[in-house]
Amino acid sequence: MIRLSVLLFLVISVCIVAIAVLIAPNQLDNTFFWITVVWLVILAGLNWVVSTYIFIGAKNSNSQSTNFGIL
């Protein structure tokens, strides 16, 4: 489960970078562009950490837990 979760985060991060490069290929030498892309990856990473924590916590609790509904 954790390996799948890490793989999902890597796919999301690569997609964020790829879409950013495809949308603005002329901005590749712009520092502000890369700061923005890194910020988006950080936000996705924070979302991933919280989601993974909820999934791991819900897996260890009873099957009647409402954590999956919240997620």
Coordinates of C-alpha atoms in Angstrom, one line a residue:
M1 CA 0.0 0.0 0.0
I2 CA 2.8 2.4 0.9
R3 CA 4.7 1.6 -2.3
L4 CA 1.6 2.2 -4.4
S5 CA 1.0 5.5 -2.6
V6 CA 4.6 6.7 -3.2
L7 CA 4.3 5.7 -6.9
L8 CA 1.1 7.7 -7.1
F9 CA 2.9 10.8 -5.7
L10 CA 5.7 10.4 -8.1
V11 CA 3.3 10.2 -11.1
I12 CA 1.5 13.3 -9.9
S13 CA 4.7 15.2 -9.5
V14 CA 6.0 14.2 -12.9
C15 CA 2.7 15.2 -14.4
I16 CA 2.8 18.6 -12.7
V17 CA 6.2 19.3 -14.1
A18 CA 5.4 17.9 -17.6
I19 CA 2.2 20.0 -17.9
A20 CA 4.0 23.1 -16.7
V21 CA 6.7 22.5 -19.3
L22 CA 4.1 21.9 -22.0
I23 CA 2.1 25.0 -21.1
A24 CA 5.0 27.4 -21.0
P25 CA 8.1 26.0 -22.8
N26 CA 9.5 29.5 -23.3
Q27 CA 9.7 30.0 -19.5
L28 CA 12.2 27.2 -18.7
D29 CA 14.9 29.6 -17.9
N30 CA 12.7 31.8 -15.6
T31 CA 13.4 31.3 -11.9
F32 CA 9.9 32.4 -10.9
F33 CA 8.4 29.7 -13.2
W34 CA 10.3 27.0 -11.4
I35 CA 9.5 28.4 -8.0
T36 CA 5.8 28.2 -8.9
V37 CA 6.2 24.6 -10.2
V38 CA 8.0 23.5 -7.1
W39 CA 5.3 25.2 -4.9
L40 CA 2.7 23.2 -6.8
V41 CA 4.6 20.0 -6.2
I42 CA 5.0 20.9 -2.5
L43 CA 1.2 21.4 -2.2
A44 CA 0.6 18.1 -3.9
G45 CA 3.0 16.5 -1.5
L46 CA 1.3 17.9 1.5
N47 CA -2.0 16.6 0.1
W48 CA -0.4 13.2 -0.5
V49 CA 1.0 13.1 3.1
V50 CA -2.4 13.8 4.6
S51 CA -4.2 11.4 2.3
T52 CA -1.7 8.6 3.0
Y53 CA -2.0 9.2 6.7
I54 CA -5.8 9.0 6.6
F55 CA -5.6 5.8 4.5
I56 CA -3.0 4.1 6.8
G57 CA -5.0 5.2 9.9
A58 CA -8.3 3.9 8.4
K59 CA -6.7 0.6 7.4
N60 CA -5.6 0.0 11.0
S61 CA -9.0 0.9 12.5
N62 CA -12.3 -1.0 12.3
S63 CA -14.1 -1.4 8.9
Q64 CA -17.0 0.9 10.1
S65 CA -14.7 3.9 10.1
T66 CA -15.9 7.1 8.4
N67 CA -12.4 8.2 7.4
F68 CA -12.8 6.8 3.8
G69 CA -15.9 8.9 3.4
I70 CA -14.1 12.0 4.5
L71 CA -11.3 11.4 2.1

